[in-house]
Amino acid sequence: MQEQVFREFLISKRTKLSQFVRKGIGSLRDAQYDAAQEWASVAVPKGLPLKNGKISDGNKSYYEKPGQNSSSPESTKMVLEILEKIHKFHKDGK
């Protein structure tokens, strides 16, 4: 059920993430950035802007605010590992 919700609803509203997952189009960095805009626990890649206009150091939530909405290293690592597997799947054609 969770996979179906992810596949049919959440991913479809994030264009770059959707194209990366479904077709292997785009970069891992762009897919992570889209994921970070959907889930506060996923860090924005280093050098990209947060919602407040500040630039991420690679460890900040898109919605970063003092005392709330911080990213999680564990969540970020998990998402990156999944995105890397998806990238490999599309690259290897398997």
Backbone as a chain_set.jsonl record, in Angstrom:
{"seq": "MQEQVFREFLISKRTKLSQFVRKGIGSLRDAQYDAAQEWASVAVPKGLPLKNGKISDGNKSYYEKPGQNSSSPESTKMVLEILEKIHKFHKDGK", "coords": {"N": [[0.823, -1.199, 0.0], [1.897, 1.298, 0.874], [3.91, 1.607, -1.013], [2.385, 1.85, -3.318], [1.004, 4.258, -2.831], [3.212, 5.974, -2.751], [4.182, 5.617, -5.406], [1.985, 6.362, -7.048], [0.921, 8.784, -6.106], [2.58, 10.603, -4.39], [5.094, 10.677, -5.743], [4.341, 11.565, -8.257], [3.79, 14.263, -8.025], [6.197, 15.479, -7.859], [8.133, 16.335, -10.243], [10.864, 16.033, -11.238], [11.871, 14.042, -9.557], [10.063, 11.998, -10.131], [10.535, 11.533, -12.915], [13.163, 10.657, -12.776], [12.963, 8.311, -11.197], [11.07, 6.744, -12.613], [11.955, 6.734, -15.321], [14.681, 7.109, -15.443], [15.633, 9.585, -16.073], [17.391, 12.625, -15.776], [19.32, 13.938, -12.987], [20.851, 12.418, -10.092], [21.215, 14.238, -8.061], [19.266, 16.239, -8.62], [16.984, 14.681, -8.268], [17.221, 14.062, -5.546], [16.944, 16.629, -4.523], [14.287, 17.235, -5.195], [13.072, 15.247, -3.62], [13.801, 16.18, -1.099], [12.245, 18.443, -0.961], [9.816, 17.362, -0.639], [9.929, 15.699, 1.632], [10.802, 16.637, 4.785], [12.783, 15.439, 6.284], [14.785, 14.657, 4.593], [17.892, 15.698, 3.447], [18.817, 18.705, 1.716], [20.779, 18.794, -1.209], [24.233, 19.837, -1.098], [24.936, 23.229, -1.737], [22.582, 23.935, -2.986], [19.51, 25.883, -2.871], [17.616, 26.464, 0.141], [14.194, 26.595, 1.311], [13.985, 29.062, 2.583], [15.811, 30.581, 1.232], [18.482, 30.485, 1.952], [21.64, 28.803, 1.457], [22.211, 25.356, 1.151], [24.288, 23.28, 3.199], [24.51, 20.696, 2.697], [23.454, 19.242, 4.695], [21.081, 20.22, 5.571], [17.542, 20.634, 6.053], [15.042, 21.25, 3.583], [13.029, 22.778, 4.585], [14.115, 23.972, 6.817], [14.144, 25.215, 10.097], [14.902, 26.894, 13.139], [14.981, 24.613, 15.775], [13.022, 22.995, 14.674], [11.824, 20.915, 11.927], [14.231, 19.576, 10.899], [16.765, 17.942, 8.947], [17.45, 14.424, 8.6], [20.27, 12.456, 9.026], [20.167, 9.679, 8.674], [17.756, 9.234, 7.24], [18.322, 10.683, 4.925], [20.561, 9.29, 3.963], [19.377, 6.798, 3.439], [17.5, 7.444, 1.412], [19.27, 8.37, -0.573], [20.711, 6.006, -1.082], [18.697, 4.415, -2.189], [18.033, 5.955, -4.454], [20.474, 5.783, -5.809], [20.511, 3.051, -6.434], [18.333, 2.964, -8.163], [19.309, 4.598, -10.2], [21.452, 3.003, -11.096], [19.987, 0.787, -11.979], [18.582, 1.846, -14.203], [20.739, 2.691, -15.754], [22.14, 0.315, -16.265], [20.203, -1.023, -17.579], [18.497, -2.934, -16.515]], "CA": [[0.0, 0.0, 0.0], [2.757, 2.477, 0.93], [4.583, 1.726, -2.307], [1.388, 2.332, -4.284], [0.805, 5.684, -2.539], [4.433, 6.633, -3.215], [4.27, 5.545, -6.863], [0.882, 6.998, -7.765], [0.563, 10.117, -5.632], [3.677, 11.462, -3.964], [6.127, 10.854, -6.761], [3.816, 12.269, -9.433], [3.78, 15.715, -7.835], [7.592, 15.923, -7.927], [8.466, 15.989, -11.625], [12.235, 15.538, -11.427], [11.96, 12.765, -8.849], [9.266, 11.046, -10.903], [11.244, 11.185, -14.15], [14.358, 9.901, -12.398], [12.558, 6.982, -10.733], [10.346, 5.984, -13.64], [12.6, 6.646, -16.635], [16.121, 7.319, -15.369], [15.925, 10.899, -16.66], [17.824, 13.623, -14.817], [20.455, 13.607, -12.123], [20.584, 11.992, -8.725], [21.159, 15.481, -7.275], [17.947, 16.844, -8.823], [15.999, 13.794, -7.645], [17.325, 14.267, -4.101], [16.396, 17.96, -4.221], [12.829, 17.077, -5.218], [12.709, 14.461, -2.433], [13.966, 17.06, 0.063], [11.116, 19.368, -0.94], [8.641, 16.578, -0.241], [10.128, 15.165, 2.983], [11.715, 17.503, 5.537], [13.876, 14.657, 6.862], [15.816, 14.445, 3.566], [18.713, 16.903, 3.302], [19.013, 19.344, 0.41], [22.182, 18.666, -1.621], [25.103, 20.983, -0.856], [24.987, 24.265, -2.764], [21.25, 24.275, -3.495], [18.795, 26.74, -1.924], [16.532, 26.036, 1.018], [12.981, 27.392, 1.1], [14.211, 30.415, 3.091], [16.783, 31.258, 0.385], [19.854, 30.162, 2.341], [22.228, 27.717, 0.678], [22.432, 24.153, 1.951], [25.633, 22.739, 3.387], [24.38, 19.265, 2.457], [22.876, 18.621, 5.887], [19.916, 21.013, 5.975], [16.221, 20.363, 5.505], [14.511, 22.312, 2.723], [12.141, 23.585, 5.431], [14.89, 24.196, 8.039], [13.829, 26.3, 11.027], [15.487, 26.571, 14.438], [14.174, 23.788, 16.665], [12.025, 22.174, 13.977], [12.063, 20.578, 10.517], [15.624, 19.32, 10.549], [16.966, 16.726, 8.163], [17.983, 13.273, 9.322], [21.317, 11.78, 8.254], [19.724, 8.321, 8.355], [16.767, 9.323, 6.16], [19.018, 11.146, 3.728], [21.374, 8.169, 3.486], [18.48, 5.783, 2.901], [16.976, 7.941, 0.137], [20.374, 8.368, -1.539], [20.996, 4.616, -1.458], [17.621, 3.985, -3.092], [18.202, 6.675, -5.722], [21.644, 5.214, -6.484], [20.077, 1.763, -6.996], [17.472, 3.285, -9.309], [20.212, 5.078, -11.249], [22.153, 1.822, -11.615], [18.995, -0.009, -12.704], [18.341, 2.462, -15.513], [22.008, 2.725, -16.489], [22.467, -1.048, -16.693], [19.089, -1.527, -18.373], [17.933, -4.148, -15.891]], "C": [[0.869, 1.265, 0.0], [3.464, 2.701, -0.403], [3.632, 2.276, -3.36], [1.13, 3.826, -4.084], [2.012, 6.475, -3.036], [4.431, 6.74, -4.735], [3.206, 6.393, -7.553], [0.564, 8.421, -7.318], [1.784, 10.986, -5.359], [4.679, 11.731, -5.076], [5.622, 11.658, -7.958], [3.792, 13.781, -9.249], [5.183, 16.32, -7.821], [8.177, 15.461, -9.257], [9.856, 15.388, -11.784], [12.435, 14.193, -10.737], [11.231, 11.682, -9.631], [9.994, 10.596, -12.167], [12.483, 10.343, -13.862], [13.988, 8.468, -12.029], [11.961, 6.164, -11.867], [11.138, 5.748, -14.92], [14.114, 6.811, -16.606], [16.565, 8.643, -15.956], [16.315, 11.87, -15.55], [18.966, 13.118, -13.952], [19.985, 13.154, -10.746], [20.416, 13.223, -7.826], [19.787, 16.145, -7.396], [16.845, 16.004, -8.181], [16.022, 13.953, -6.13], [16.716, 15.612, -3.711], [14.868, 17.921, -4.219], [12.356, 16.309, -3.984], [12.793, 15.328, -1.177], [12.828, 18.071, 0.177], [9.821, 18.668, -0.535], [8.738, 16.116, 1.212], [11.189, 15.982, 3.705], [12.91, 16.739, 6.097], [15.007, 14.374, 5.868], [16.569, 15.755, 3.35], [18.752, 17.392, 1.857], [20.486, 19.174, 0.03], [22.955, 19.973, -1.411], [25.084, 21.932, -2.05], [23.641, 24.67, -3.336], [20.47, 25.061, -2.44], [17.742, 26.009, -1.095], [15.322, 26.914, 0.728], [13.195, 28.845, 1.519], [15.268, 31.188, 2.298], [18.231, 31.012, 0.759], [20.329, 28.972, 1.518], [22.557, 26.545, 1.6], [23.912, 23.794, 2.04], [25.641, 21.224, 3.157], [23.752, 18.513, 3.61], [21.594, 19.3, 6.349], [18.634, 20.534, 5.309], [15.8, 21.536, 4.621], [13.698, 23.299, 3.559], [12.793, 23.952, 6.759], [14.427, 25.435, 8.811], [14.441, 25.916, 12.364], [14.514, 25.757, 15.303], [13.122, 22.926, 15.992], [12.458, 21.908, 12.538], [13.538, 20.434, 10.166], [15.723, 18.03, 9.745], [17.568, 15.644, 9.051], [19.066, 12.621, 8.47], [20.9, 10.374, 7.82], [18.729, 8.329, 7.192], [17.426, 9.727, 4.849], [19.84, 10.018, 3.121], [20.498, 7.111, 2.822], [17.941, 6.202, 1.527], [18.074, 7.93, -0.929], [20.72, 6.956, -2.002], [19.95, 4.093, -2.44], [17.768, 4.659, -4.454], [19.403, 6.149, -6.508], [21.306, 3.866, -7.119], [19.199, 1.982, -8.229], [18.324, 3.751, -10.483], [20.938, 3.905, -11.908], [21.21, 0.955, -12.443], [18.781, 0.548, -14.113], [19.605, 2.458, -16.374], [22.347, 1.35, -17.065], [21.365, -1.673, -17.538], [18.469, -2.794, -17.833], [16.74, -3.819, -15.041]], "O": [[0.619, 2.193, -0.77], [3.6, 3.834, -0.864], [4.033, 3.081, -4.2], [1.045, 4.576, -5.056], [1.858, 7.522, -3.666], [4.65, 7.817, -5.289], [3.498, 7.071, -8.538], [-0.01, 9.189, -8.089], [1.992, 11.996, -6.032], [5.063, 12.875, -5.317], [6.402, 12.36, -8.602], [3.777, 14.513, -10.239], [5.333, 17.541, -7.775], [8.656, 14.333, -9.378], [10.005, 14.336, -12.406], [13.096, 13.307, -11.277], [11.737, 10.568, -9.772], [10.059, 9.401, -12.452], [12.809, 9.427, -14.616], [14.623, 7.52, -12.491], [12.324, 5.001, -12.05], [11.016, 4.692, -15.542], [14.768, 6.668, -17.639], [17.735, 8.814, -16.299], [15.656, 11.936, -14.512], [19.5, 12.028, -14.157], [18.879, 13.466, -10.306], [19.567, 13.234, -6.935], [19.21, 16.566, -6.394], [15.89, 16.543, -7.619], [14.969, 13.978, -5.492], [16.048, 15.718, -2.682], [14.23, 18.505, -3.344], [11.353, 16.675, -3.371], [11.947, 15.218, -0.289], [12.484, 18.505, 1.277], [8.851, 19.314, -0.139], [7.745, 16.139, 1.939], [12.345, 16.014, 3.284], [13.952, 17.34, 6.359], [16.072, 13.902, 6.265], [15.959, 16.795, 3.101], [18.725, 16.604, 0.912], [21.36, 19.392, 0.869], [22.4, 21.066, -1.532], [25.197, 21.516, -3.203], [23.555, 25.64, -4.09], [20.737, 24.924, -1.246], [17.08, 25.08, -1.559], [15.427, 27.881, -0.027], [12.656, 29.758, 0.894], [15.591, 32.324, 2.645], [19.126, 31.301, -0.034], [19.525, 28.229, 0.955], [23.108, 26.725, 2.686], [24.677, 23.979, 1.094], [26.648, 20.557, 3.393], [23.537, 17.304, 3.532], [21.078, 18.978, 7.419], [18.637, 20.09, 4.161], [16.165, 22.681, 4.886], [13.678, 24.497, 3.28], [12.089, 24.217, 7.734], [14.331, 26.535, 8.267], [14.496, 24.732, 12.696], [13.375, 26.166, 15.529], [12.4, 22.195, 16.67], [13.339, 22.581, 12.003], [14.035, 21.088, 9.249], [14.874, 17.146, 9.851], [18.121, 15.925, 10.115], [18.815, 12.268, 7.318], [21.243, 9.932, 6.723], [18.846, 7.524, 6.268], [17.118, 9.175, 3.792], [19.819, 9.812, 1.908], [20.844, 6.589, 1.762], [17.93, 5.402, 0.591], [17.829, 7.524, -2.065], [20.991, 6.736, -3.182], [20.285, 3.41, -3.408], [17.641, 4.005, -5.489], [19.356, 6.076, -7.736], [21.765, 3.57, -8.222], [19.318, 1.261, -9.219], [18.092, 3.35, -11.624], [21.026, 3.831, -13.133], [21.598, 0.445, -13.495], [18.8, -0.197, -15.093], [19.537, 2.243, -17.584], [22.786, 1.238, -18.21], [21.563, -2.727, -18.143], [17.974, -3.628, -18.591], [16.142, -4.714, -14.444]]}, "num_chains": 1, "name": "protein.A"}
